[in-house]
GROMACS .gro file of C-alpha atoms in nm:
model
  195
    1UNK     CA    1   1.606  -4.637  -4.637
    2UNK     CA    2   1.711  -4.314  -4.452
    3UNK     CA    3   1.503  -4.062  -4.589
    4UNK     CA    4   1.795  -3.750  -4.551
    5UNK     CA    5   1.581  -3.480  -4.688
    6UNK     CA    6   1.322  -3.545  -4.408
    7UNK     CA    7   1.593  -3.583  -4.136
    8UNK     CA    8   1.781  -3.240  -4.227
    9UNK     CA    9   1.441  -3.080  -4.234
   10UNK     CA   10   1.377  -3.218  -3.905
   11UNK     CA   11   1.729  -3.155  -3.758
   12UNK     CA   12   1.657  -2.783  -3.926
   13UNK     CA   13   1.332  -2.725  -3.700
   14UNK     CA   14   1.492  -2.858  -3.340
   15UNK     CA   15   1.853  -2.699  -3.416
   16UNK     CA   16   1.696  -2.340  -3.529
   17UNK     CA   17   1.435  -2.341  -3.210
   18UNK     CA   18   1.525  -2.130  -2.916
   19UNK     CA   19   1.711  -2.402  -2.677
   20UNK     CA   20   2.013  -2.373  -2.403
   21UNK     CA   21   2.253  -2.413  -2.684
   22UNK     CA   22   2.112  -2.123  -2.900
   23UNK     CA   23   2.072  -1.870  -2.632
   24UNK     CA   24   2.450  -1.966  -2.504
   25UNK     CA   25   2.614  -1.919  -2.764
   26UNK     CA   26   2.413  -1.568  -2.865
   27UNK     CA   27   2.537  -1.441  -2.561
   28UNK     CA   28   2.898  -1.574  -2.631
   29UNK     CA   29   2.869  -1.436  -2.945
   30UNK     CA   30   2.779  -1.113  -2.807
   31UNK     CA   31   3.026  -1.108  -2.546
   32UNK     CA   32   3.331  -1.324  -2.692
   33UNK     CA   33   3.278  -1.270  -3.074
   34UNK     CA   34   3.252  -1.541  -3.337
   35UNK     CA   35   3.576  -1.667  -3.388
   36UNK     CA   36   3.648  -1.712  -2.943
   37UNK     CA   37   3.277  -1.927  -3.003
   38UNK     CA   38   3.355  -2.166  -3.291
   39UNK     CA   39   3.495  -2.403  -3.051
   40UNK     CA   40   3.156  -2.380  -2.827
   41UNK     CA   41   2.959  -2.443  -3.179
   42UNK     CA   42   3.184  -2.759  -3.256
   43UNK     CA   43   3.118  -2.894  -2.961
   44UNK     CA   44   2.787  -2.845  -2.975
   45UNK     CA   45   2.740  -3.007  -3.347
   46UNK     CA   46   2.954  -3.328  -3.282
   47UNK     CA   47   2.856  -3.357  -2.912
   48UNK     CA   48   2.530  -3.406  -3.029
   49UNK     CA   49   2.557  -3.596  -3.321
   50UNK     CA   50   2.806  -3.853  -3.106
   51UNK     CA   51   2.500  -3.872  -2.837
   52UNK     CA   52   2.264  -3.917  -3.120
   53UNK     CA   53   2.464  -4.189  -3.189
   54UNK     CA   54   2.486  -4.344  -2.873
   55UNK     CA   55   2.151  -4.345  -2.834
   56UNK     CA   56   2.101  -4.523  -3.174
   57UNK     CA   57   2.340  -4.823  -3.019
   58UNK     CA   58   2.141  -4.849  -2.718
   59UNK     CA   59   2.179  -4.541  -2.464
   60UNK     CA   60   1.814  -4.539  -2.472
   61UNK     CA   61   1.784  -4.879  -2.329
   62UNK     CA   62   2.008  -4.818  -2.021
   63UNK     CA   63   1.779  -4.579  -1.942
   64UNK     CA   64   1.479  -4.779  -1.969
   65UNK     CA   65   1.686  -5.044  -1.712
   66UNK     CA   66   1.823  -4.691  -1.509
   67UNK     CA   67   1.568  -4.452  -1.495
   68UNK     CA   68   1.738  -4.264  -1.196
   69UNK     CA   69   2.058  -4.216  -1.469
   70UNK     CA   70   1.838  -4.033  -1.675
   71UNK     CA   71   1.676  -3.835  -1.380
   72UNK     CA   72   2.023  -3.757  -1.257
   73UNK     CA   73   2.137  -3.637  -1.580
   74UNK     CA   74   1.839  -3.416  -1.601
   75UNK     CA   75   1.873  -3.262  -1.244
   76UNK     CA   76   2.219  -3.255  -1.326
   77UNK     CA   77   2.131  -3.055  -1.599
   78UNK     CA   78   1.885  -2.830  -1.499
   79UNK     CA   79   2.125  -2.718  -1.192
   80UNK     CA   80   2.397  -2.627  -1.448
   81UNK     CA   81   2.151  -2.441  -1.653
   82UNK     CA   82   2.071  -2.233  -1.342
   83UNK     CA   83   2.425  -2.151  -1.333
   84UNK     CA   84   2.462  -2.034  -1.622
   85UNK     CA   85   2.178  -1.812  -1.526
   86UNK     CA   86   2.367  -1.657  -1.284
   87UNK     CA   87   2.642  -1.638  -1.463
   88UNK     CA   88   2.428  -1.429  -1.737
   89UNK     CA   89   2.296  -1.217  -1.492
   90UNK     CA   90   2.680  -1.167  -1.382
   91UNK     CA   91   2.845  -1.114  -1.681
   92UNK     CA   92   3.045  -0.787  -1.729
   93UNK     CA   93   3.151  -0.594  -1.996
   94UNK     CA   94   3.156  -0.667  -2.377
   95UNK     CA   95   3.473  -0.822  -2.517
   96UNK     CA   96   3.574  -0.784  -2.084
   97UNK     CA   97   3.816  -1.158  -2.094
   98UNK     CA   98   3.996  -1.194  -1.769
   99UNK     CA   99   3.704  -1.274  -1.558
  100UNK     CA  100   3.525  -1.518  -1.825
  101UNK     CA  101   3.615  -1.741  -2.170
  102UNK     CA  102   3.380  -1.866  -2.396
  103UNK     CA  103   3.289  -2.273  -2.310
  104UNK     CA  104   3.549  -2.510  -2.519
  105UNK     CA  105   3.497  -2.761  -2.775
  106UNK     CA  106   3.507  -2.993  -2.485
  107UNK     CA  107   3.248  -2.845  -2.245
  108UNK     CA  108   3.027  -2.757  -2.515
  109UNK     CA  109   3.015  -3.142  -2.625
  110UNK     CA  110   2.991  -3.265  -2.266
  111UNK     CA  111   2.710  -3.020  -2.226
  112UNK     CA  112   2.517  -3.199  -2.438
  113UNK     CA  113   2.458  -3.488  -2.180
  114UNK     CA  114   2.285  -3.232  -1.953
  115UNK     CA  115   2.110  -3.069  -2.163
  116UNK     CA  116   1.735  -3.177  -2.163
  117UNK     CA  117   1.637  -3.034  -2.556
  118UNK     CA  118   1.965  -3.245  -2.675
  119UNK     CA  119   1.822  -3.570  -2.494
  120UNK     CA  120   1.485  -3.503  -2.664
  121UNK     CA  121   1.599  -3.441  -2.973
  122UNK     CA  122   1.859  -3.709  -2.976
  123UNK     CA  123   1.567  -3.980  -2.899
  124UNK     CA  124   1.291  -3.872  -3.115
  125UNK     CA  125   1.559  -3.822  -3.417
  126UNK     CA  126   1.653  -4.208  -3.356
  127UNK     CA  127   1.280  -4.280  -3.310
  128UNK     CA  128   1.150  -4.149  -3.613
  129UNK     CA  129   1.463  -4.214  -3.878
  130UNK     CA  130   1.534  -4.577  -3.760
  131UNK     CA  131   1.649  -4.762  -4.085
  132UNK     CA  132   1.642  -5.123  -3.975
  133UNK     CA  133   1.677  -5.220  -4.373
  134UNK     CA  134   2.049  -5.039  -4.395
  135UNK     CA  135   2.388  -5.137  -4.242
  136UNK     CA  136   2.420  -4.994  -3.924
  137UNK     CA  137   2.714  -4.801  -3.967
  138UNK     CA  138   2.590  -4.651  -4.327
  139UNK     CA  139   2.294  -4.524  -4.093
  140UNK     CA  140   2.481  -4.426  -3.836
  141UNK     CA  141   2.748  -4.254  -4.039
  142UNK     CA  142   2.428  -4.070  -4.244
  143UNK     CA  143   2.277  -3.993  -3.920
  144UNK     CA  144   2.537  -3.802  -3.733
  145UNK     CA  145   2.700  -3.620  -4.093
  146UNK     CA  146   2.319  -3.450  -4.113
  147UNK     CA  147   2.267  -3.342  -3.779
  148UNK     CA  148   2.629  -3.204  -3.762
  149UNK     CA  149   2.584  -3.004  -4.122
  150UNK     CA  150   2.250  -2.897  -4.048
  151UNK     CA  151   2.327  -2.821  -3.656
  152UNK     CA  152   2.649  -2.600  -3.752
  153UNK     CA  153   2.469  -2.345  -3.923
  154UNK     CA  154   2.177  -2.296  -3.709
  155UNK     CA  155   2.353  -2.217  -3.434
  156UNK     CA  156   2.603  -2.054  -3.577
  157UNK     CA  157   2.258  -1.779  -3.688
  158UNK     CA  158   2.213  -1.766  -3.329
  159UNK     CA  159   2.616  -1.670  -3.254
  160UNK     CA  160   2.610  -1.424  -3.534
  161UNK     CA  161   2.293  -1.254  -3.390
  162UNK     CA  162   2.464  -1.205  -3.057
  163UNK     CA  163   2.753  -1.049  -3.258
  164UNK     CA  164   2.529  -0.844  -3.436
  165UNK     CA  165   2.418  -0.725  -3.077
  166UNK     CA  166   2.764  -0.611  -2.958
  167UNK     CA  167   2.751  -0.265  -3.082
  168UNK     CA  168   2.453  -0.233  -2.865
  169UNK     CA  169   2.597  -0.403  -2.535
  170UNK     CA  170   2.848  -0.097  -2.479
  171UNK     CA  171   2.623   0.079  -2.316
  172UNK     CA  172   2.603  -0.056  -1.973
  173UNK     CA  173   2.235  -0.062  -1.886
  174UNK     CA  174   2.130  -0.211  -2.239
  175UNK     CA  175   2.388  -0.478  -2.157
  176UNK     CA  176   2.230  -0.536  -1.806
  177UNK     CA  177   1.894  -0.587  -1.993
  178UNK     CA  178   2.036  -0.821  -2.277
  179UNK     CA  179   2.173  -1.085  -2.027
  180UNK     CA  180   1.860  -1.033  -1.825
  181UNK     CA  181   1.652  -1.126  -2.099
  182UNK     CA  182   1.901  -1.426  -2.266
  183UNK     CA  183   1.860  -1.543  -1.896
  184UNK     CA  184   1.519  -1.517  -1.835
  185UNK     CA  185   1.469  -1.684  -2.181
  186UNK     CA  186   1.718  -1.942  -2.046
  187UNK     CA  187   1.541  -2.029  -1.726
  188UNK     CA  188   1.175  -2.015  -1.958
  189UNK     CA  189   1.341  -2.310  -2.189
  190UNK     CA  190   1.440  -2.504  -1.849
  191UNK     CA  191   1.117  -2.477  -1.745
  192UNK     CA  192   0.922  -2.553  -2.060
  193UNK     CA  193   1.151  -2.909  -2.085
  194UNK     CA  194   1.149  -2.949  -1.745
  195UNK     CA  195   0.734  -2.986  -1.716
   0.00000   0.00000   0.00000
């Protein structure tokens, strides 16, 4: 049996956790608001629970046969993450939309694929809740409705906190610093899953 009060807990810890996702979508709270970065948290919940799932039905195993898919999906990712660096590090003012938008539903689930904490969550969650006793799709079903209703409102904390931070980000130079730091926190996450 799946035990779902140890999986939430678990999804709980690795959602909450500073990762790409979290410090993303603080600065698009900050910058876009929370309502322009619901479709960004969507994406983010069911793009992960669908490659959750996927890796349950065998994802894994390709990349046991591939392991250069898997590297190229982490270089892959770890380039875009350095983008998005620079793209911190570039962004102007608060609520400012004609140069930027917040990531859509669809980018924020496709991000998921590059993203290195996603991957490692996504394959220790199947490792460690595998319930060979139940029907596959009652597992699988169970599986990806708990990481999306735990996911949701962990990041969503992390979205409200950067709209919490917009009445601070007026002011030009404390804006300066704030991406500074959500990039340099960015680029220490990359490295720590990168080692």
């Amino acid at each position: 049996m799946l035990d779902i009060a140890a999986l939430g807990a678990y999804s709980f810890v690795m959602s909450i956790t500073p990762g790409p996702n979290n410090l993303m979508v603080t600065a698009s709270g900050a910058r876009f608001g929370y309502r322009a970065t619901m479709p960004h948290l969507l994406g983010i919940s069911i793009g992960y629970a669908l490659m959750t799932v996927a890796v349950a039905l065998g994802l894994r195993q390709l990349f046991v046969w591939l392991p250069w898919l898997y590297s190229g999906l982490k270089w892959g990712g770890m380039v875009y993450l350095l983008w998005l660096c620079w793209q911190l590090l570039g962004s102007g003012e608060v609520g400012e939309r004609s140069s930027a938008r917040p990531l859509t539903f669809w980018q924020a689930a496709l991000f998921q694929y590059v993203n290195p904490k996603a991957w490692v969550m996504a394959m220790t969650t199947v490792s460690l809740f595998a319930a060979p006793l139940m029907p596959m799709w009652q597992w699988l079903a169970l599986l990806f409705g708990v990481l999306v209703v735990v996911n949701y409102p962990c990041i969503s904390a992390w979205a409200l906190f950067g709209v919490q931070m917009r009445r601070y980000l007026v002011n030009p130079a404390t804006r300066r610093i704030f991406n500074a730091i959500m990039a340099v926190l960015l680029l220490l996450t990359l490295w720590m899953m990168m080692r």
